[in-house]
Coordinates of C-alpha atoms in Angstrom, one line a residue:
X23 CA 0.0 0.0 0.0
X24 CA 1.3 3.4 -0.9
X25 CA 2.0 5.9 1.9
X26 CA -0.6 8.3 0.4
X27 CA -3.3 5.6 0.5
X28 CA -2.4 4.6 4.1
X29 CA -2.5 8.3 5.2
X30 CA -6.0 8.6 3.7
X31 CA -7.2 5.5 5.5
X32 CA -5.7 6.6 8.8
X33 CA -7.2 10.0 8.4
X34 CA -10.6 8.6 7.7
X35 CA -10.4 6.2 10.6
X36 CA -9.5 9.0 13.0
X37 CA -12.4 11.1 11.8
X38 CA -14.8 8.3 12.4
X39 CA -13.4 7.5 15.7
X40 CA -13.5 11.1 16.7
X41 CA -17.1 11.3 15.8
X42 CA -17.9 8.2 17.8
X43 CA -15.8 8.8 20.9
X44 CA -14.6 12.4 20.7
X45 CA -17.2 13.9 23.0
X46 CA -16.5 11.5 25.9
X47 CA -12.7 11.7 25.5
X48 CA -12.6 15.5 25.2
X49 CA -14.7 15.8 28.4
X50 CA -12.5 13.1 30.0
X51 CA -9.4 15.3 29.4
X52 CA -11.1 18.3 30.9
X53 CA -12.1 16.2 33.9
X54 CA -8.6 14.8 34.3
X55 CA -7.1 18.2 34.7
X56 CA -9.7 19.2 37.3
X57 CA -7.7 19.4 40.6
X58 CA -10.3 17.6 42.6
X59 CA -10.7 14.6 40.3
X60 CA -7.9 12.1 40.2
X61 CA -6.9 8.4 40.4
X62 CA -7.0 6.9 43.9
X63 CA -3.5 5.5 43.8
X64 CA -2.0 8.9 43.0
X65 CA -2.4 9.3 46.8
X66 CA 0.3 6.7 47.2
X67 CA 2.6 7.1 44.2
X68 CA 2.4 10.8 43.2
X69 CA 2.4 12.3 46.7
X70 CA 6.1 11.4 47.3
X71 CA 7.0 13.8 44.4
X72 CA 5.0 16.8 45.6
X73 CA 7.8 18.1 47.9
X74 CA 5.5 18.2 50.9
X75 CA 7.3 19.7 53.8
X76 CA 7.8 17.1 56.6
X77 CA 8.9 18.6 59.9
X78 CA 9.3 15.2 61.6
X79 CA 10.4 11.7 60.8
X80 CA 6.8 10.6 61.5
X81 CA 5.5 12.7 58.7
X82 CA 8.2 11.6 56.2
X83 CA 7.9 7.8 57.0
X84 CA 5.1 6.8 54.6
X85 CA 6.1 8.9 51.5
X86 CA 9.7 7.6 51.8
X87 CA 8.4 4.0 52.0
X88 CA 6.6 4.4 48.8
X89 CA 9.4 6.2 47.0
X90 CA 12.1 3.8 48.1
X91 CA 10.2 0.5 47.8
X92 CA 7.2 0.7 45.5
X93 CA 8.1 3.3 42.8
X94 CA 10.4 1.8 40.1
X95 CA 13.6 3.6 39.1
X96 CA 12.2 4.8 35.7
X97 CA 9.1 6.4 37.3
X98 CA 11.2 8.1 40.0
X99 CA 13.6 9.5 37.4
X100 CA 10.7 10.7 35.2
X101 CA 8.9 12.6 38.0
X102 CA 12.0 14.0 39.6
X103 CA 12.9 15.4 36.2
X104 CA 9.5 16.7 35.5
X105 CA 9.3 18.3 38.9
X106 CA 11.7 20.9 37.7
X107 CA 9.3 22.0 35.0
X108 CA 5.8 21.2 36.3
X109 CA 3.7 20.3 39.3
X110 CA 3.8 16.5 39.5
X111 CA 0.0 16.2 39.9
X112 CA -0.4 18.1 36.6
X113 CA 2.4 16.2 34.9
X114 CA 0.9 12.9 35.9
X115 CA -2.2 13.7 33.8
X116 CA -0.1 14.6 30.8
X117 CA 1.9 11.4 31.2
X118 CA -1.4 9.4 31.4
X119 CA -2.7 10.7 28.0
X120 CA 0.7 10.4 26.4
X121 CA 0.8 6.8 27.3
X122 CA -2.7 6.2 26.2
X123 CA -1.9 7.7 22.8
X124 CA 1.2 5.4 22.5
X125 CA -0.9 2.4 23.5
X126 CA -3.6 3.1 20.9
X127 CA -1.0 3.7 18.2
X128 CA 0.7 0.4 18.9
X129 CA -2.5 -1.5 19.1
X130 CA -3.8 -0.1 15.8
X131 CA -0.4 -0.7 14.2
X132 CA -0.3 -4.3 15.3
X133 CA -3.8 -5.1 14.1
X134 CA -3.2 -3.3 10.8
X135 CA 0.0 -5.3 10.2
X136 CA -1.7 -8.6 11.0
X137 CA -4.9 -8.2 9.1
X138 CA -5.8 -4.6 8.3
X139 CA -8.2 -4.6 11.3
X140 CA -6.7 -1.6 13.2
X141 CA -10.0 0.3 13.0
X142 CA -11.9 -2.6 14.6
X143 CA -9.3 -2.9 17.4
X144 CA -9.5 0.8 18.2
X145 CA -13.3 0.6 18.3
X146 CA -13.0 -2.0 21.1
X147 CA -10.1 -0.2 22.9
X148 CA -11.9 3.2 23.0
X149 CA -15.2 1.6 24.0
X150 CA -13.7 -0.1 27.1
X151 CA -12.7 2.1 30.0
X152 CA -10.3 -0.6 31.3
X153 CA -7.2 0.7 29.5
X154 CA -7.5 4.4 30.3
X155 CA -8.7 3.6 33.8
X156 CA -5.5 1.7 34.5
X157 CA -3.3 4.4 32.9
X158 CA -4.9 7.4 34.6
X159 CA -2.7 9.0 37.1
X160 CA 0.7 8.5 35.4
X161 CA 1.5 5.7 38.0
X162 CA 3.8 2.8 37.5
X163 CA 0.9 0.6 36.4
X164 CA 0.1 3.2 33.7
X165 CA 3.1 2.0 31.8
X166 CA 2.1 -1.6 31.7
X167 CA -0.4 -1.5 28.8
X168 CA 1.8 0.6 26.5
X169 CA 4.8 -1.7 27.2
X170 CA 2.9 -4.9 26.6
X171 CA 1.2 -3.4 23.5
X172 CA 4.8 -2.7 22.3
X173 CA 5.7 -6.4 23.0
X174 CA 2.8 -7.5 20.8
X175 CA 3.9 -5.1 18.1
X176 CA 7.5 -6.5 18.4
X177 CA 6.2 -10.0 17.9
X178 CA 3.9 -9.1 15.0
X179 CA 6.6 -7.1 13.2
X180 CA 9.3 -9.7 14.0
X181 CA 11.6 -7.3 15.9
X182 CA 13.4 -9.2 18.7
X183 CA 15.5 -6.1 19.5
X184 CA 12.3 -4.2 20.4
X185 CA 11.6 -6.9 23.1
X186 CA 15.0 -6.5 24.6
X187 CA 14.4 -2.7 25.0
X188 CA 10.9 -3.3 26.2
X189 CA 12.0 -5.8 28.8
X190 CA 14.4 -3.2 30.3
X191 CA 11.8 -0.5 30.1
X192 CA 9.3 -2.8 31.8
X193 CA 11.7 -3.3 34.8
X194 CA 12.3 0.4 34.9
X195 CA 8.7 1.4 35.0
X196 CA 6.5 -1.6 35.9
X197 CA 8.4 -4.8 36.7
X198 CA 5.4 -7.1 36.0
X199 CA 5.5 -5.9 32.4
X200 CA 9.3 -6.4 32.4
X201 CA 8.9 -10.0 33.5
X202 CA 6.3 -10.8 30.8
X203 CA 8.5 -9.1 28.1
X204 CA 11.5 -11.1 29.2
X205 CA 9.6 -14.4 29.2
X206 CA 8.2 -13.5 25.7
X207 CA 11.7 -12.9 24.4
X208 CA 13.0 -16.2 25.9
X209 CA 10.1 -18.2 24.5
X210 CA 10.4 -16.6 21.1
X211 CA 14.2 -17.3 21.1
X212 CA 13.5 -21.0 21.9
X213 CA 10.7 -21.5 19.4
X214 CA 12.7 -19.9 16.6
X215 CA 15.6 -22.3 17.0
X216 CA 13.7 -25.0 15.2
X217 CA 14.3 -23.2 11.9
X218 CA 18.1 -22.9 12.5
X219 CA 20.3 -25.5 10.8
X220 CA 21.8 -28.0 13.3
X221 CA 25.4 -27.0 12.6
X222 CA 24.9 -23.5 13.9
X223 CA 22.2 -24.2 16.5
X224 CA 24.6 -24.4 19.4
X225 CA 26.2 -21.1 18.5
X226 CA 22.7 -19.5 18.3
X227 CA 21.7 -21.0 21.6
X228 CA 24.8 -19.6 23.3
X229 CA 24.3 -16.2 21.7
X230 CA 20.7 -16.0 23.0
X231 CA 21.7 -17.2 26.4
X232 CA 24.2 -14.3 26.5
X233 CA 21.5 -11.9 25.5
X234 CA 19.1 -13.2 28.1
X235 CA 21.8 -13.0 30.7
X236 CA 22.5 -9.3 29.8
X237 CA 18.8 -8.5 29.9
X238 CA 18.5 -10.2 33.3
X239 CA 21.5 -8.4 34.7
X240 CA 20.3 -4.9 33.6
X241 CA 16.8 -5.6 34.8
X242 CA 17.9 -6.8 38.2
X243 CA 20.3 -3.8 38.5
X244 CA 17.3 -1.5 38.1
X245 CA 15.3 -3.3 40.8
X246 CA 18.2 -4.0 43.2
X247 CA 18.0 -0.6 45.0
X248 CA 14.3 -1.3 45.8
X249 CA 15.0 -4.7 47.1
X250 CA 17.8 -3.3 49.4
X251 CA 15.5 -0.5 50.6
X252 CA 12.7 -2.8 51.4
X253 CA 14.9 -4.4 54.0
X254 CA 14.6 -1.3 56.1
X255 CA 10.9 -1.9 56.5
X256 CA 11.1 -5.6 57.6
X257 CA 10.6 -8.9 55.9
X258 CA 8.0 -9.7 53.3
X259 CA 4.8 -10.8 54.9
X260 CA 3.9 -14.3 53.6
X261 CA 0.8 -16.4 54.2
X262 CA 2.6 -18.3 57.0
X263 CA 2.7 -15.0 58.9
X264 CA -1.0 -14.2 58.8
X265 CA -1.5 -15.2 62.5
X266 CA 1.0 -12.5 63.4
X267 CA -0.4 -10.1 60.8
X268 CA -4.1 -10.6 60.5
X269 CA -4.1 -7.4 58.5
X270 CA -2.9 -9.5 55.5
X271 CA -5.4 -12.3 55.7
X272 CA -9.1 -12.8 55.3
X273 CA -11.0 -9.9 56.8
X274 CA -7.9 -7.7 56.6
X275 CA -6.7 -5.0 54.3
X276 CA -7.0 -6.9 51.0
X277 CA -9.9 -8.4 49.1
X278 CA -10.1 -11.9 47.6
X279 CA -8.4 -11.0 44.4
X280 CA -5.4 -9.6 46.2
X281 CA -4.5 -12.3 48.6
X282 CA -4.3 -16.2 48.6
X283 CA -6.2 -18.2 47.8
X284 CA -6.5 -16.3 44.5
X285 CA -9.3 -16.9 42.1
X286 CA -8.7 -19.7 39.6
X287 CA -7.2 -19.2 36.1
X288 CA -10.5 -19.7 34.2
X289 CA -12.3 -17.2 36.4
X290 CA -9.5 -14.7 36.1
X291 CA -9.4 -15.1 32.3
X292 CA -13.2 -14.6 32.2
X293 CA -13.0 -11.5 34.4
X294 CA -10.3 -10.0 32.1
X295 CA -12.4 -10.6 29.0
X296 CA -15.5 -9.2 30.6
X297 CA -13.7 -6.0 31.7
X298 CA -12.3 -5.6 28.1
X299 CA -15.5 -6.1 26.1
X300 CA -17.9 -4.4 28.5
X301 CA -18.2 -0.9 26.9
X302 CA -18.5 2.3 29.0
X303 CA -20.5 5.5 28.5
X304 CA -23.6 5.8 26.4
X305 CA -24.8 2.9 24.3
X306 CA -24.1 3.6 20.6
X307 CA -27.6 2.8 19.5
X308 CA -29.7 2.4 22.7
X309 CA -32.4 0.1 21.3
X310 CA -29.8 -2.3 20.0
X311 CA -27.8 -2.4 23.3
X312 CA -28.2 -5.5 25.5
X313 CA -27.0 -3.7 28.6
X314 CA -30.5 -3.5 30.1
X315 CA -31.2 -7.1 29.4
X316 CA -31.7 -9.3 32.5
X317 CA -29.3 -11.8 31.1
X318 CA -26.6 -9.2 30.1
X319 CA -23.9 -10.7 32.3
X320 CA -24.4 -14.2 30.8
X321 CA -24.5 -12.8 27.3
X322 CA -21.3 -10.8 27.8
X323 CA -19.6 -13.9 29.2
X324 CA -20.6 -15.9 26.1
X325 CA -19.2 -13.2 23.9
X326 CA -15.9 -13.3 25.8
X327 CA -15.5 -17.1 25.4
X328 CA -16.5 -16.8 21.7
X329 CA -13.7 -14.3 21.3
X330 CA -11.2 -16.6 23.0
X331 CA -12.4 -19.5 20.8
X332 CA -11.9 -17.5 17.7
X333 CA -8.4 -16.6 18.7
X334 CA -7.6 -20.3 19.4
X335 CA -9.1 -21.5 16.2
X336 CA -7.2 -18.9 14.3
X337 CA -4.0 -20.1 15.9
X338 CA -4.7 -23.8 15.1
X339 CA -5.5 -22.8 11.5
X340 CA -2.3 -20.8 11.1
X341 CA -0.3 -23.6 12.6
X342 CA -1.8 -26.3 10.4
X343 CA -1.6 -24.2 7.2
X344 CA 1.9 -23.0 8.2
X345 CA 1.0 -19.5 7.2
X346 CA 0.4 -16.2 9.0
X347 CA 3.6 -16.4 11.1
X348 CA 3.0 -12.9 12.4
X349 CA -0.3 -14.1 14.1
X350 CA 1.5 -17.1 15.6
X351 CA 4.3 -14.9 16.9
X352 CA 1.7 -12.6 18.5
X353 CA 0.3 -15.6 20.3
X354 CA 3.6 -16.1 22.1
X355 CA 2.6 -13.3 24.5
X356 CA -0.1 -15.7 25.9
X357 CA 2.1 -18.5 27.2
X358 CA 4.6 -15.8 28.4
X359 CA 1.9 -14.2 30.5
X360 CA 0.6 -17.5 31.8
X361 CA 4.1 -18.5 32.8
X362 CA 4.4 -15.2 34.7
X363 CA 1.1 -15.9 36.3
X364 CA 2.1 -19.4 37.5
X365 CA 5.5 -18.2 38.7
X366 CA 3.8 -15.5 40.8
X367 CA 1.6 -18.2 42.3
X368 CA 4.5 -20.4 43.1
X369 CA 6.7 -17.6 44.5
X370 CA 3.9 -15.6 46.2
X371 CA 4.2 -12.9 47.3
X372 CA 7.6 -12.1 45.9
X373 CA 6.6 -11.6 42.2
X374 CA 3.6 -9.4 43.1
X375 CA -0.1 -10.3 42.4
X376 CA -0.6 -13.2 39.9
X377 CA -3.6 -11.5 38.4
X378 CA -1.5 -8.6 37.1
X379 CA 0.3 -10.9 34.7
X380 CA -3.0 -11.5 32.9
X381 CA -4.6 -8.1 33.5
X382 CA -2.2 -6.4 31.2
X383 CA -1.9 -9.0 28.5
X384 CA -5.2 -10.7 28.0
X385 CA -7.1 -7.5 27.0
X386 CA -4.3 -6.6 24.6
X387 CA -4.4 -10.0 22.9
X388 CA -8.2 -10.1 22.9
X389 CA -8.9 -7.0 21.0
X390 CA -6.0 -7.4 18.5
X391 CA -6.1 -11.1 17.8
X392 CA -9.8 -11.8 17.7
X393 CA -10.6 -9.4 14.8
X394 CA -7.4 -10.6 13.1
X395 CA -8.4 -14.3 13.5
X396 CA -11.7 -13.6 11.7
X397 CA -9.7 -12.2 8.7
X398 CA -7.3 -15.1 8.8
X399 CA -10.2 -17.6 8.7
X400 CA -12.0 -15.9 5.8
X401 CA -9.0 -14.9 3.8
X402 CA -8.6 -18.1 1.7
X403 CA -12.3 -18.0 0.8
X404 CA -12.2 -14.4 -0.3
X405 CA -8.9 -14.0 -2.1
X406 CA -8.7 -10.8 -4.2
X407 CA -11.9 -9.5 -2.5
X408 CA -10.2 -7.4 0.2
X409 CA -13.1 -4.9 0.7
X410 CA -15.6 -7.7 1.2
X411 CA -13.1 -9.5 3.4
X412 CA -12.5 -6.6 5.7
X413 CA -16.2 -5.7 5.8
X414 CA -17.0 -9.3 6.8
X415 CA -14.4 -9.2 9.6
X416 CA -15.5 -5.8 10.8
X417 CA -19.2 -6.8 10.9
X418 CA -18.9 -9.1 14.0
X419 CA -16.9 -6.4 15.9
X420 CA -19.3 -3.7 15.0
X421 CA -22.3 -5.9 16.1
X422 CA -20.5 -6.7 19.3
X423 CA -19.9 -3.0 19.9
X424 CA -23.6 -2.2 19.3
X425 CA -24.6 -4.9 21.7
X426 CA -22.2 -4.5 24.6
X427 CA -20.1 -1.4 23.8
X428 CA -20.2 2.2 24.6
X429 CA -19.1 5.6 23.4
X430 CA -16.4 6.1 26.1
X431 CA -16.3 7.0 29.8
X432 CA -15.5 10.7 30.5
X433 CA -14.6 9.7 34.1
X434 CA -12.3 6.7 33.3
X435 CA -9.8 6.3 36.1
X436 CA -10.9 9.4 38.0
X437 CA -12.1 7.4 41.0
X438 CA -11.6 10.2 43.6
X439 CA -14.1 13.0 43.4
X440 CA -13.5 15.5 46.2
X441 CA -14.8 18.8 44.8
X442 CA -17.7 18.9 47.3
X443 CA -15.1 19.2 50.1
X444 CA -13.0 22.0 48.4
X445 CA -13.5 24.5 51.3
X446 CA -12.3 21.9 53.8
X447 CA -9.1 21.1 51.9
X448 CA -8.4 24.8 51.3
X449 CA -8.7 25.4 55.0
X450 CA -6.1 22.6 55.6
X451 CA -3.9 24.1 52.9
X452 CA -3.8 27.3 55.0
X453 CA -2.4 25.5 58.0
X454 CA 1.4 26.0 58.7
X455 CA 3.6 24.0 56.4
X456 CA 4.8 20.8 57.8
X457 CA 1.7 20.4 60.1
X458 CA 0.9 16.8 60.6
X459 CA -2.8 15.9 60.3
X460 CA -4.6 12.8 61.5
X461 CA -8.1 11.6 60.7
X462 CA -10.1 8.4 60.4
X463 CA -8.7 6.3 57.5
X464 CA -11.1 6.3 54.6
X465 CA -12.4 9.7 55.3
X466 CA -11.3 13.2 54.3
X467 CA -7.8 12.6 55.5
X468 CA -7.1 10.3 52.5
X469 CA -6.8 13.3 50.1
X470 CA -5.0 15.7 52.4
X471 CA -1.4 15.2 51.0
X472 CA -2.5 15.3 47.4
X473 CA -4.9 18.3 47.6
X474 CA -3.7 20.3 50.6
X475 CA 0.0 19.4 50.5
X476 CA 0.2 18.6 54.2
X477 CA 1.5 15.3 55.7
X478 CA -0.8 12.8 57.5
X479 CA -0.4 10.2 60.2
X480 CA -2.1 7.3 58.5
X481 CA -4.6 6.6 55.7
X482 CA -6.4 3.6 54.4
X483 CA -4.8 4.1 50.9
X484 CA -1.3 3.9 52.3
X485 CA -1.9 1.3 55.0
X486 CA -0.2 -1.5 53.2
X487 CA 0.7 -4.9 54.7
X488 CA 3.6 -6.0 52.6
X489 CA 6.5 -5.6 55.0
X490 CA 6.5 -6.5 58.6
X491 CA 8.0 -3.3 60.2
X492 CA 5.9 -1.0 58.1
X493 CA 2.8 -3.0 59.0
X494 CA 3.7 -2.8 62.7
X495 CA 4.3 0.9 62.5
X496 CA 0.9 1.4 60.9
X497 CA -0.6 -0.8 63.6
X498 CA 0.9 1.4 66.3
X499 CA -0.4 4.6 64.7
X500 CA -3.9 3.2 64.2
X501 CA -4.1 1.9 67.7
X502 CA -3.0 5.3 69.0
X503 CA -5.7 7.0 66.8
X504 CA -8.4 4.6 68.1
X505 CA -7.5 5.2 71.7
X506 CA -7.4 9.0 71.3
X507 CA -10.6 9.1 69.2
X508 CA -12.8 7.5 71.9
X509 CA -10.9 8.6 75.0
X510 CA -12.7 9.8 78.1
X511 CA -9.9 12.4 78.9
X512 CA -7.5 14.6 77.1
X513 CA -4.4 12.4 78.0
X514 CA -4.8 10.1 75.0
X515 CA -5.1 13.0 72.6
X516 CA -2.0 14.6 74.2
X517 CA -0.1 11.4 73.6
X518 CA -1.2 11.4 70.0
X519 CA 0.1 15.0 69.7
X520 CA 3.3 14.5 71.7
X521 CA 4.3 11.0 70.7
X522 CA 3.3 11.1 67.1
X523 CA 3.7 14.9 66.4
X524 CA 0.1 15.2 65.3
X525 CA -0.9 18.9 65.2
X526 CA -4.5 18.7 63.9
X527 CA -7.2 16.0 64.0
X528 CA -10.1 15.7 61.6
X529 CA -13.1 14.1 63.3
X530 CA -16.6 13.2 62.1
X531 CA -19.0 14.0 64.8
X532 CA -21.3 11.2 63.6
X533 CA -18.7 8.7 64.8
X534 CA -19.5 9.5 68.4
X535 CA -23.2 8.9 68.2
X536 CA -25.1 6.8 65.7
X537 CA -22.5 5.8 63.2
X538 CA -19.2 4.6 64.6
X539 CA -16.7 3.7 61.8
X540 CA -15.2 0.3 61.1
X541 CA -11.8 -0.8 59.7
X542 CA -10.3 -4.2 59.2
X543 CA -8.6 -6.9 61.3
X544 CA -7.3 -6.6 63.9
X545 CA -8.5 -3.1 64.4
X546 CA -12.2 -4.0 64.3
X547 CA -11.8 -5.7 67.7
X548 CA -9.8 -2.8 69.1
X549 CA -12.6 -0.4 68.0
X550 CA -15.3 -2.5 69.5
X551 CA -13.3 -2.8 72.8
X552 CA -12.9 1.0 72.9
X553 CA -16.6 1.6 72.3
X554 CA -17.6 -1.0 74.9
X555 CA -15.2 0.3 77.5
X556 CA -16.7 3.8 77.2
X557 CA -20.3 2.8 76.6
X558 CA -23.0 5.2 77.8
X559 CA -20.3 7.9 78.7
X560 CA -19.7 10.9 76.5
X561 CA -16.3 10.9 74.9
X562 CA -13.8 13.7 75.4
X563 CA -14.0 14.9 71.8
X564 CA -17.8 14.8 71.9
X565 CA -17.8 17.0 75.0
X566 CA -15.0 19.4 74.2
X567 CA -14.6 19.6 70.5
X568 CA -15.9 23.1 70.2
X569 CA -13.0 24.4 72.4
X570 CA -10.5 23.0 69.8
X571 CA -12.4 23.5 66.5
X572 CA -10.8 25.5 63.8
X573 CA -13.1 24.7 60.9
X574 CA -16.3 22.8 60.5
X575 CA -18.2 21.6 57.4
X576 CA -21.2 19.5 58.1
X577 CA -20.2 16.9 60.7
X578 CA -16.5 17.1 59.7
X579 CA -14.5 19.2 62.1
X580 CA -10.9 20.2 62.3
X581 CA -9.4 20.2 65.8
X582 CA -6.3 22.0 66.9
X583 CA -4.6 19.6 69.4
X584 CA -2.4 22.5 70.6
X585 CA -5.5 23.8 72.3
X586 CA -5.8 20.8 74.6
X587 CA -5.6 21.7 78.3
X588 CA -2.4 21.0 80.2
X589 CA -2.2 18.2 82.7

């Protein structure tokens, strides 16, 4: 195809996609730059780059933990560099949409190279909010889809060198993606040896082993500082330690998908497929949409397994006919991700969550390979009828989009919506810099570092249970907060102020009457004990909050602990 004709096709596709999805995505960009709309994990992984003044080690402890242990070297370098030019919160949105553009470009290019189905692939990508939702916030996970879309493109275009670069980038920005890219390169290297003459096979094997060794060395070098730093926060909490750390087990900090026993492989594959094909936003043609059907969940599940079946049949057809090598190479990403998944299960918790090895590969494969497989299966029957062929392949995708798709979600990934509390966060921003603020985890305190640029004692979002010493420190802080919250005298509040350097406390007055808050194990028992111990007696905060109140909005009240009476 001539460059001019390709340019015309790309231009036409962009115009149509703009007409179908433009409204939602333009609104989405506007929403993403709204200061009170943002991704929840930005409160963990963007806050360390906001240069929040921390006057005490207590205030600096959690941001340093995330920066040293959880944020990969590439992400740290990126935001430390961008901090010299832009506010990291603003820069993170720019990074998000830049990565989304790269992702869509790579997906479209792979599908076009395979079968000319780039337009169908982009219809499915833009309909689903899964991809942008995971990329929003410019977090480490934001890099996973673009890197793995790049891995698929490397396979489709037959570029082994790309996989080498992508493996290193993966370890630099999101190690799960690095592991999958490395496994993909290793599998491709092994599978391609069958075509090498026996006389030079040994030399080829040794050469590829050297390459794999070099990739492994560079990748480990990037993650080594994190591994060393994690030792400062204790040993990795395993399932055998759940009795000591109930926070990590059932009823603790994590849901069923994020702790053993993990959901089975079939259920995980199905969930990935449903999340990919289930469109977001308005139905393209409401009366053709099945979303309001009582059996929608079942129908969507059937579509998912049909798509998997089409991909599998296409692979068998290509293998038997010994054609379409690009399609077969693309399929290598599947066993690589499955191998990563099983390795993560075996070595849990040291390779992160097993589900993540499928979350970032299965959706990519699904929307690229399923439309391509349809073309592959029809191609021999419609030789020299390219227009009819592509129309026939696009028809099922278009029908699927009409049935379960959407026109895009203008709030994709913007899971925190705090605009209603703007006056409260502005009041906090006017407090002296470095002031340490406490509040009940899960409440207004969650957004204080991100919106008000003030450090906090503890939050649900940053209360992780991965390393023993960090978990124990969070336990100490939470127990001190519970004790002070429902104390009968000022002494526990003074201890919170003096022992933990807390200057201000956010309280919800409802917590002292009809609606006491909960948390997770083992703190639910501590809360119940505190409430029982002080039953039928007014709490100190309940009796004396007006003497310390600096600002009140509804039942949310900011208390100045420096106004506590002396002994």
